[in-house]
Short mmCIF file of C-alpha atoms and ligand atoms in Angstrom, two decimals:
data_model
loop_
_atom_site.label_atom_id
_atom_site.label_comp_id
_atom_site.label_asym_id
_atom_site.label_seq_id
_atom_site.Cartn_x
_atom_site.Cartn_y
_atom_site.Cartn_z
CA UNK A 11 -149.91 251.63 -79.40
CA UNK A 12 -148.83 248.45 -77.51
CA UNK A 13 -151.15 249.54 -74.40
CA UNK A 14 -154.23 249.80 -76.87
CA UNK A 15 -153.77 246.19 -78.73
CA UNK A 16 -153.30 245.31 -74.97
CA UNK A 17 -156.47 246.60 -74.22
CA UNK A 18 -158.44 245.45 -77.48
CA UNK A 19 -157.07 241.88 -76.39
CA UNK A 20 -158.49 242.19 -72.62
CA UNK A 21 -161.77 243.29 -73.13
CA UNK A 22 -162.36 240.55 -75.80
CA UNK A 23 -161.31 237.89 -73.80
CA UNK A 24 -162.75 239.46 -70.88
CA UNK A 25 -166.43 239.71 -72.55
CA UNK A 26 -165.96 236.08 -73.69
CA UNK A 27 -165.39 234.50 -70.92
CA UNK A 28 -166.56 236.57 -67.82
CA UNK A 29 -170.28 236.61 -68.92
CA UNK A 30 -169.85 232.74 -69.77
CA UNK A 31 -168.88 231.75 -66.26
CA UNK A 32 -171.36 234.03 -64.58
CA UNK A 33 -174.28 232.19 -66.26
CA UNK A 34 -172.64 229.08 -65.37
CA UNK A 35 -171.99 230.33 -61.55
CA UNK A 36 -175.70 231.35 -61.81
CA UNK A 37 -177.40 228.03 -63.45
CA UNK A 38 -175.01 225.88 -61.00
CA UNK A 39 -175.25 227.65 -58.02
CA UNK A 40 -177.88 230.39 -57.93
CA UNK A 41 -181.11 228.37 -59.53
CA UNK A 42 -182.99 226.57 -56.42
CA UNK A 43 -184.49 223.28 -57.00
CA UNK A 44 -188.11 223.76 -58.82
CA UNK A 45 -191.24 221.70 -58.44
CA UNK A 46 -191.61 221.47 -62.35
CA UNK A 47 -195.59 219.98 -61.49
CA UNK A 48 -196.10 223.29 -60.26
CA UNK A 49 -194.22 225.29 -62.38
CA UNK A 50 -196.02 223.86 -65.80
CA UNK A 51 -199.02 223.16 -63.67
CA UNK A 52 -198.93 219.18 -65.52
CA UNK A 53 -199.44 216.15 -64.36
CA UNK A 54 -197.62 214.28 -67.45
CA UNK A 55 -193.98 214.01 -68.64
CA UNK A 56 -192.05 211.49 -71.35
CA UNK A 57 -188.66 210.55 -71.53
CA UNK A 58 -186.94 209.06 -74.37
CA UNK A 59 -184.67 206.61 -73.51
CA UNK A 60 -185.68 206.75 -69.94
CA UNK A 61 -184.95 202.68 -69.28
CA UNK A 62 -181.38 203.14 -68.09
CA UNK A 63 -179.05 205.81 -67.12
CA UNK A 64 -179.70 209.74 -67.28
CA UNK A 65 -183.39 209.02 -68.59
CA UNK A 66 -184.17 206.97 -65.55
CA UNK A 67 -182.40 209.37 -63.22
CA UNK A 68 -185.02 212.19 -64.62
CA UNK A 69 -188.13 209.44 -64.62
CA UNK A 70 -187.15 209.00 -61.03
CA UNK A 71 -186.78 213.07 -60.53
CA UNK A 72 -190.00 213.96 -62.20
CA UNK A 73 -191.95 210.96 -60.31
CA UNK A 74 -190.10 212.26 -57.12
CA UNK A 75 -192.15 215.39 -57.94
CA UNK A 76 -195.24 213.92 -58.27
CA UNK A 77 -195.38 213.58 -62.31
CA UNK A 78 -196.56 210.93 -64.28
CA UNK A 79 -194.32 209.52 -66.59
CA UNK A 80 -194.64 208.16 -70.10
CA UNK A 81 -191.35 206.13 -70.84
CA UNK A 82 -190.09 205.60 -74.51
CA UNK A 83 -187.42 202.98 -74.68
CA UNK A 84 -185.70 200.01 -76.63
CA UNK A 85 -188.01 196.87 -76.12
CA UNK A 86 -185.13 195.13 -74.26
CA UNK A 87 -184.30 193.79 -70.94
CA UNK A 88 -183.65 196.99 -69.65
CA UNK A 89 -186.85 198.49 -70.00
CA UNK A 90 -188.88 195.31 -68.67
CA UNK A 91 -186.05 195.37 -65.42
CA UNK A 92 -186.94 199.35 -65.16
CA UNK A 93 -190.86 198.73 -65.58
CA UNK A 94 -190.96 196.25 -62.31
CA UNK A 95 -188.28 198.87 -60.21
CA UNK A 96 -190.24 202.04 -61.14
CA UNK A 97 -193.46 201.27 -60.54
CA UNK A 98 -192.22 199.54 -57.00
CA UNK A 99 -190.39 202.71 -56.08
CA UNK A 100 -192.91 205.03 -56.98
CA UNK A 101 -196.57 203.53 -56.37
CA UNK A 102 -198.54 206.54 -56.56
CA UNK A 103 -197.48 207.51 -60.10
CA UNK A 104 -198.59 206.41 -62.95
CA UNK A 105 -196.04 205.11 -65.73
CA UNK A 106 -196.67 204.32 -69.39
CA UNK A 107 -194.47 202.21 -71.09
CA UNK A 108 -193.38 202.64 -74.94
CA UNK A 109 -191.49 200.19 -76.50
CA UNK A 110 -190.00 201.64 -79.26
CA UNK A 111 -186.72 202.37 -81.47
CA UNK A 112 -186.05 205.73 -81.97
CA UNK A 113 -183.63 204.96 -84.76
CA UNK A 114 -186.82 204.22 -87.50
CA UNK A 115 -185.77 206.53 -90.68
CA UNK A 116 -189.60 206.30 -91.31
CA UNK A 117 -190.33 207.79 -87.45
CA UNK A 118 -192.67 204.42 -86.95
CA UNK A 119 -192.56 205.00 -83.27
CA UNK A 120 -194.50 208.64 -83.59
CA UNK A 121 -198.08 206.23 -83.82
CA UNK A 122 -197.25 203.75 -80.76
CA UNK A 123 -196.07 207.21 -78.72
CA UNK A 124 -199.45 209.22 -80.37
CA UNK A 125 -201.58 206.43 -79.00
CA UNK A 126 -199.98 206.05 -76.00
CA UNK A 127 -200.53 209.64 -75.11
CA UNK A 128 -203.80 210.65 -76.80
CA UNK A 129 -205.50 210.78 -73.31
CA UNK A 130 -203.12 213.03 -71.57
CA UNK A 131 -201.18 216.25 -71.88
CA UNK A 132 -197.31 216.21 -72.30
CA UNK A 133 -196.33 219.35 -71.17
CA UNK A 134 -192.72 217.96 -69.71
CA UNK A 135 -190.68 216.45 -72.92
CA UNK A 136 -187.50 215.26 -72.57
CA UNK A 137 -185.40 214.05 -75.33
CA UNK A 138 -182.62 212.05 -73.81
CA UNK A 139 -182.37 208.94 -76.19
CA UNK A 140 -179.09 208.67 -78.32
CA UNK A 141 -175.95 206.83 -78.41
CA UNK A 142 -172.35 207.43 -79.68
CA UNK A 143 -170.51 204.91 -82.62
CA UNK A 144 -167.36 205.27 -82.27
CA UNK A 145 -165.03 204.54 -85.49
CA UNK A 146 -164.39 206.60 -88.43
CA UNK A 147 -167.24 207.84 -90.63
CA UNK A 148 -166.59 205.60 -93.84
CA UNK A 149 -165.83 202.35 -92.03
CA UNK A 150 -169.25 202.40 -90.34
CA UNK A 151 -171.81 200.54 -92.05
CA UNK A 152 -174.28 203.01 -93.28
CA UNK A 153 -176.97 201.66 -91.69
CA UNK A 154 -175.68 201.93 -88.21
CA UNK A 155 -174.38 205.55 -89.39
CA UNK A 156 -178.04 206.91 -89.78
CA UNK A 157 -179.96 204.67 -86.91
CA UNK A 158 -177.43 206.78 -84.64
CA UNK A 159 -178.31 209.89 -86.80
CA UNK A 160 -182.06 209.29 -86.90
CA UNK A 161 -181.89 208.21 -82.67
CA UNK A 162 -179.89 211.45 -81.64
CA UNK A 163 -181.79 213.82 -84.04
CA UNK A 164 -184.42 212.88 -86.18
CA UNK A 165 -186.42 211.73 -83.24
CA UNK A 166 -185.82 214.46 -80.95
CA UNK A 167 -186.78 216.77 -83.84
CA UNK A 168 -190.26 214.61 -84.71
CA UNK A 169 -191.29 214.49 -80.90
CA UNK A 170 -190.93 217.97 -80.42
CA UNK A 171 -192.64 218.98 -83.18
CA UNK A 172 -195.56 216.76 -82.12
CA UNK A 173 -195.74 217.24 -78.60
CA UNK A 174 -194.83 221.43 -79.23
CA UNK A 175 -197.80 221.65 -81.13
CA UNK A 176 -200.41 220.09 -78.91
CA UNK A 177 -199.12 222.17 -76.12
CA UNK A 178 -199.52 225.20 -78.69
CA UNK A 179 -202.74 223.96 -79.74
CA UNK A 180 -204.38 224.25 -75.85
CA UNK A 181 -202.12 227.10 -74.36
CA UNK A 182 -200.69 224.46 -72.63
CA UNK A 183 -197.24 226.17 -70.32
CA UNK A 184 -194.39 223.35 -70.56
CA UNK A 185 -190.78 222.45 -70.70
CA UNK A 186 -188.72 220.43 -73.89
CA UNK A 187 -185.58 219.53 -73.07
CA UNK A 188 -182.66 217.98 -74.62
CA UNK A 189 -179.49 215.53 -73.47
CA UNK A 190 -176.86 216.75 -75.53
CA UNK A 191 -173.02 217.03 -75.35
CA UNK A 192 -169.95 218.73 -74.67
CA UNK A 193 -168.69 216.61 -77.57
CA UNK A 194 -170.37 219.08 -79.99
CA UNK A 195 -168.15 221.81 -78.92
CA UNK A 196 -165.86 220.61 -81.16
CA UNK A 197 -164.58 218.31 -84.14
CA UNK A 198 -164.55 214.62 -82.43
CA UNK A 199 -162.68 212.10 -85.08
CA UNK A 200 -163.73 208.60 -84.49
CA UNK A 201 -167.22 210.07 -83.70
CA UNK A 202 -168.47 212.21 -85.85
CA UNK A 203 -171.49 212.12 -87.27
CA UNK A 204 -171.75 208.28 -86.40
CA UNK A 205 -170.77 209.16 -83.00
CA UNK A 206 -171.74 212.07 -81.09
CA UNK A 207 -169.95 215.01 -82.05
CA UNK A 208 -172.23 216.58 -84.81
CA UNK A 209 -175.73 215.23 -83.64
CA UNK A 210 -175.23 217.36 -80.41
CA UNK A 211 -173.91 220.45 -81.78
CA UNK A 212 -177.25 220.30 -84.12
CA UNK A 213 -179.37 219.52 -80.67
CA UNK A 214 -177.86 222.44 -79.12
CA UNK A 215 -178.09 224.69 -82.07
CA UNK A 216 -181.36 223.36 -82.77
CA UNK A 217 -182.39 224.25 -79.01
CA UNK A 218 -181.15 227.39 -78.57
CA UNK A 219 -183.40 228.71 -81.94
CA UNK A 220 -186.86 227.03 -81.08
CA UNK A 221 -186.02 228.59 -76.96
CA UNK A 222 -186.45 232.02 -78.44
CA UNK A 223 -189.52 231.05 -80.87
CA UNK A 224 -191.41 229.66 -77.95
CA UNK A 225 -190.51 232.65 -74.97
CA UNK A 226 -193.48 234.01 -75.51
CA UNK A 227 -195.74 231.08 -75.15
CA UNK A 228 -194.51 229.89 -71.90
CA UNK A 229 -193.19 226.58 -72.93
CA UNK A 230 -189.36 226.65 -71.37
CA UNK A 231 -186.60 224.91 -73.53
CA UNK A 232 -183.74 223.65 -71.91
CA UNK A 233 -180.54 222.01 -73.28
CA UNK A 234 -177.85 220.03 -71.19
CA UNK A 235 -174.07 219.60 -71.87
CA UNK A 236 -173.44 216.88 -69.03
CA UNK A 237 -170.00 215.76 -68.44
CA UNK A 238 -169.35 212.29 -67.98
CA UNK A 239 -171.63 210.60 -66.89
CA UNK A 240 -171.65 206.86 -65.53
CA UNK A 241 -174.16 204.96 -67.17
CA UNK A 242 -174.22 202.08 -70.29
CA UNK A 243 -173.19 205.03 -72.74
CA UNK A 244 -169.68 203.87 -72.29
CA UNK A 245 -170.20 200.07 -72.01
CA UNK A 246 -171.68 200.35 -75.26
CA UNK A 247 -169.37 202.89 -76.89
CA UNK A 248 -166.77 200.18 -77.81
CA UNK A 249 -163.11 200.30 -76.19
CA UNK A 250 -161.53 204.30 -76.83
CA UNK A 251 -159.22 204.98 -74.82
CA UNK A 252 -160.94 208.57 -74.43
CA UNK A 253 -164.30 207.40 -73.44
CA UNK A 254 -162.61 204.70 -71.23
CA UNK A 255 -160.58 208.33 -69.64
CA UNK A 256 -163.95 209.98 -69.18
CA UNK A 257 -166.04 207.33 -67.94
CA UNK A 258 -163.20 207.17 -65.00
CA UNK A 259 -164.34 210.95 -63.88
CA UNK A 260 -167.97 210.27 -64.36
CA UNK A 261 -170.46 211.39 -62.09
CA UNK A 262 -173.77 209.61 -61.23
CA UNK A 263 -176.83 210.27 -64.04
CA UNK A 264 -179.12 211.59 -61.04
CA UNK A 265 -176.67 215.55 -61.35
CA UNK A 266 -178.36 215.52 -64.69
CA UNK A 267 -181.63 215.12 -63.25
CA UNK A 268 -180.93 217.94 -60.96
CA UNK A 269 -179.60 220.34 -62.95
CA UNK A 270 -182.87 220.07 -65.40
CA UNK A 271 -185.06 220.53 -62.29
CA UNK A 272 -183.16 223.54 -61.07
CA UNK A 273 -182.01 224.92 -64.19
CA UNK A 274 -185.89 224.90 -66.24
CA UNK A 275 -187.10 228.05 -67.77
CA UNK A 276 -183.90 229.77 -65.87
CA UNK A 277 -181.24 229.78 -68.44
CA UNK A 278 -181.89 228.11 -72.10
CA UNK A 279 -178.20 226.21 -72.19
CA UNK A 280 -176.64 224.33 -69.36
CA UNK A 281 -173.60 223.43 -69.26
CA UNK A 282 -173.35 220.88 -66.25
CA UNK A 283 -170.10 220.14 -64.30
CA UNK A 284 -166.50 221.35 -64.17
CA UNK A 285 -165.64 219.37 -67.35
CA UNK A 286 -167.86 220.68 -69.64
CA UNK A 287 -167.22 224.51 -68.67
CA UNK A 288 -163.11 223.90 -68.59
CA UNK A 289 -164.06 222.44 -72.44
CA UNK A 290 -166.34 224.77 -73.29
CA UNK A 291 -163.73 227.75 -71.49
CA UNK A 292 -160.45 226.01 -73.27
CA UNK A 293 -161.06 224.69 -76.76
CA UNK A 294 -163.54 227.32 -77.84
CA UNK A 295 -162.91 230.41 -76.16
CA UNK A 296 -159.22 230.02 -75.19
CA UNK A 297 -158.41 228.51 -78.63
CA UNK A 298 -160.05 228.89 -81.55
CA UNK A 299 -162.34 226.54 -83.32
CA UNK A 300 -161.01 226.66 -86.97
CA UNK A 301 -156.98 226.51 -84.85
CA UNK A 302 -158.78 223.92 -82.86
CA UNK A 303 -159.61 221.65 -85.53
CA UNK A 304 -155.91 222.21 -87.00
CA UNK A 305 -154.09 220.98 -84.15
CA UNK A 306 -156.33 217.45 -83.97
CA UNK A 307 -155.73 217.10 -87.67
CA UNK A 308 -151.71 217.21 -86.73
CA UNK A 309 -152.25 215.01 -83.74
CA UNK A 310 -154.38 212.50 -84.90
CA UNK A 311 -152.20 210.16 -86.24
CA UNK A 312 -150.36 209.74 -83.14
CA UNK A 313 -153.91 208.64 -81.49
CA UNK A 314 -153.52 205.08 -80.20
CA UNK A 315 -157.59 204.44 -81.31
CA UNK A 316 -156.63 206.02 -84.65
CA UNK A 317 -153.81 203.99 -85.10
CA UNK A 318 -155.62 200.76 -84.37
CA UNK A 319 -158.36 201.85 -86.39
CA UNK A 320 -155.66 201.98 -89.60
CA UNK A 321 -154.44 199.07 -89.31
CA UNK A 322 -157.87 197.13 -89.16
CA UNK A 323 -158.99 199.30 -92.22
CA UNK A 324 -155.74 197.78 -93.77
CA UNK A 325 -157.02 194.05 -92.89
CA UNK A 326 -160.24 194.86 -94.13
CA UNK A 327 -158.93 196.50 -97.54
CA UNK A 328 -156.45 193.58 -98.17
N1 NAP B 403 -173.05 209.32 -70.31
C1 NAP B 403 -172.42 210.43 -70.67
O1 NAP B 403 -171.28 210.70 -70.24
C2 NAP B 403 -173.10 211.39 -71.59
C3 NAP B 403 -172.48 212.62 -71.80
C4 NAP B 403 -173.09 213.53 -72.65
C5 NAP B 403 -174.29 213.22 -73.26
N2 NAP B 403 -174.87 212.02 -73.04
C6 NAP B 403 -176.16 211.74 -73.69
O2 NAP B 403 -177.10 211.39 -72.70
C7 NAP B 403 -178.15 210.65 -73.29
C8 NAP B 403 -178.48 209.47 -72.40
O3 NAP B 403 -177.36 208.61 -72.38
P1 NAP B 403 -176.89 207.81 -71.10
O4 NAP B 403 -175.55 208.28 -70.73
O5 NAP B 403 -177.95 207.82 -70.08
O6 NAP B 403 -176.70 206.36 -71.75
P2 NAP B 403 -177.58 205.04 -71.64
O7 NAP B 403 -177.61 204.58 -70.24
O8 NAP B 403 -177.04 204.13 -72.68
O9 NAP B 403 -179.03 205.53 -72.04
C9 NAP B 403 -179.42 205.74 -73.37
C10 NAP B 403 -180.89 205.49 -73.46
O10 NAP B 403 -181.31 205.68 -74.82
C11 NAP B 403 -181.99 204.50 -75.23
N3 NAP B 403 -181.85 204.24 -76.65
C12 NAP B 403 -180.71 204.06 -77.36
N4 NAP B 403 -180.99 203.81 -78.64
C13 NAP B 403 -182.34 203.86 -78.74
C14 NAP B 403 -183.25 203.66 -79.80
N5 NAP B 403 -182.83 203.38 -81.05
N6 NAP B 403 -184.57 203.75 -79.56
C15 NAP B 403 -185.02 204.00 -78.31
N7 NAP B 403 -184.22 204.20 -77.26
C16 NAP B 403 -182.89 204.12 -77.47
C17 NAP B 403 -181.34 203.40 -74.45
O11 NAP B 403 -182.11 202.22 -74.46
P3 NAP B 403 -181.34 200.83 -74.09
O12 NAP B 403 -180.82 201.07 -72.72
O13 NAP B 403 -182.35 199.80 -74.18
O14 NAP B 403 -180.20 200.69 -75.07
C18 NAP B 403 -181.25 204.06 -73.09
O15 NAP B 403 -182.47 204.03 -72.41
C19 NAP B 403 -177.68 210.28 -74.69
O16 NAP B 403 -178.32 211.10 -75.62
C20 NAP B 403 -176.19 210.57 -74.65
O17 NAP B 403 -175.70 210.93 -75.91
C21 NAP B 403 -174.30 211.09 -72.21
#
């Protein structure tokens, strides 16, 4: 009796987890670099949020491959500073430039990017723009609540249904991909939906379903669980003390640039780096989601962010 519960018990953690790492082992180690100009047979990619960090690690990757690139960014500083590096660093390529804000509830930035693009074929879309608030839900303004909504998913989901369609519409092979986050594995208090938690397990649900609905037509979807990553993510995440944790293990933005390359049309989720898999192994194979979520209700209040955060919500309420 004991030896067969023993047994029930092996086999289902051995069928979660052994199958898990050997995709991982395969996307990490056993997919080769791929020239994605080939591969789609394109000539033109765009990149949300490709002004700073992992977006401008994969404009630089898919321009190091011969691409042109169509960049859609915030109309800031950044994104002028990128313009005069990019086109310096890569002088055979042709760039487009986008200023735009993703976070539009009325999608305004669809015309500037439909005009922009008219001429040429997108066949390489990567949907990389999106931020994190950090705070709890109901202290945000609601405003800033749904611009971070509307950045991380409305306009991933408005892009792709634009850009899938015109490669539908000529036969067009090609590759969508999307920047999401080990932080939708599980519940994230302090960033939810505001932050990052629940817009990223939608991208990555979201992913995963259109991958199979598009196998057939040769258009590759891809989504990426990067761990940390150094870029302005962080500087503009505001000061919790488990961003300030991660950003100290970061890695550069250019691994996520490489992983895309190799990992295209290969496997449909990647999970990139040792901290995402030890998350993804831990808190939702190891232990159980709805257990999981238990134990950070118990915990939270000893949170040194959460604690801060209640006693400003007291100064406000007063
Ligand atoms: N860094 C990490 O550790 C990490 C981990 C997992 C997932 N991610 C995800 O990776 C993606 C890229 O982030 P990153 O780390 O490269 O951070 P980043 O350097 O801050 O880049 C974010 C990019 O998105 C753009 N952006 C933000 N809001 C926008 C808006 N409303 N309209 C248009 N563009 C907007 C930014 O423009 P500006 O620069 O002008 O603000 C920037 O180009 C994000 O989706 C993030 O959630 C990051």
């Amino acid at each position: 009796m004991f030896a067969t519960i023993y047994s029930i018990f092996f086999w289902i953690g051995f069928l979660a987890v052994v199958p898990y790492v050997a995709l991982v082992i395969y996307g990490a180690y056993g997919c080769q670099e791929q020239d994605l100009k080939k591969k789609y047979n394109a000539q033109w990619a765009l990149v949300t949020g490709g002004s700073s960090g992992i977006g401008a690690a994969l404009v630089r990757k898919l321009a190091s491959q011969k691409l042109n690139v169509v960049i859609a960014a915030l109309d800031d500083a950044l994104l002028k500073e990128f313009k005069t590096k990019i086109v310096e660093e890569y002088p055979n390529q042709e760039f487009r430039f986008v200023p735009c804000d993703l976070s539009s509830p009325t999608a305004d930035y669809l015309e500037s990017i439909k005009k922009s693009t008219e001429d040429i074929d997108i066949q390489i879309l990567c949907n990389n723009a999106g931020f994190i608030t950090t705070g709890c839900f109901a202290d945000i303004a609601e405003k800033r609540n749904m611009a971070n909504y509307h950045t991380n998913v409305t306009a991933c989901l408005t892009l792709s249904h634009y850009f899938l369609n015109r490669m539908l519409d000529k036969g067009l092979k090609g590759l969508v991909t999307y920047t999401s986050s080990s932080a939708g594995f599980i519940p994230n208090p302090m960033g939810a939906l505001n932050g990052l938690a629940s817009t990223k397990d939608f991208l990555t649900t979201f992913a995963a379903s259109i991958a199979a609905e598009h196998a057939e037509d040769g258009i590759d979807v891809l989504v990426i669980h990067p761990s940390p990553i150094d870029s302005n993510f962080y500087s503009n995440a505001g000061k919790m003390s488990a961003l300030l944790s991660a950003q100290k293990i970061s890695s550069p933005p250019s691994v996520v640039a490489d992983t895309v390359c190799r990992n295209a049309g290969k496997v449909i989720v990647a999970d990139q780096g040792i901290i995402t898999v030890l998350m993804k192994i831990g808190l939702t194979k190891v232990l159980d989601w709805n257990v999981f979520t238990e134990i950070m209700k118990l915990a939270i209040p000893f949170n040194g962010d959460y604690k801060a955060m209640k006693v400003r919500r007291e100064v406000k309420r007063d």
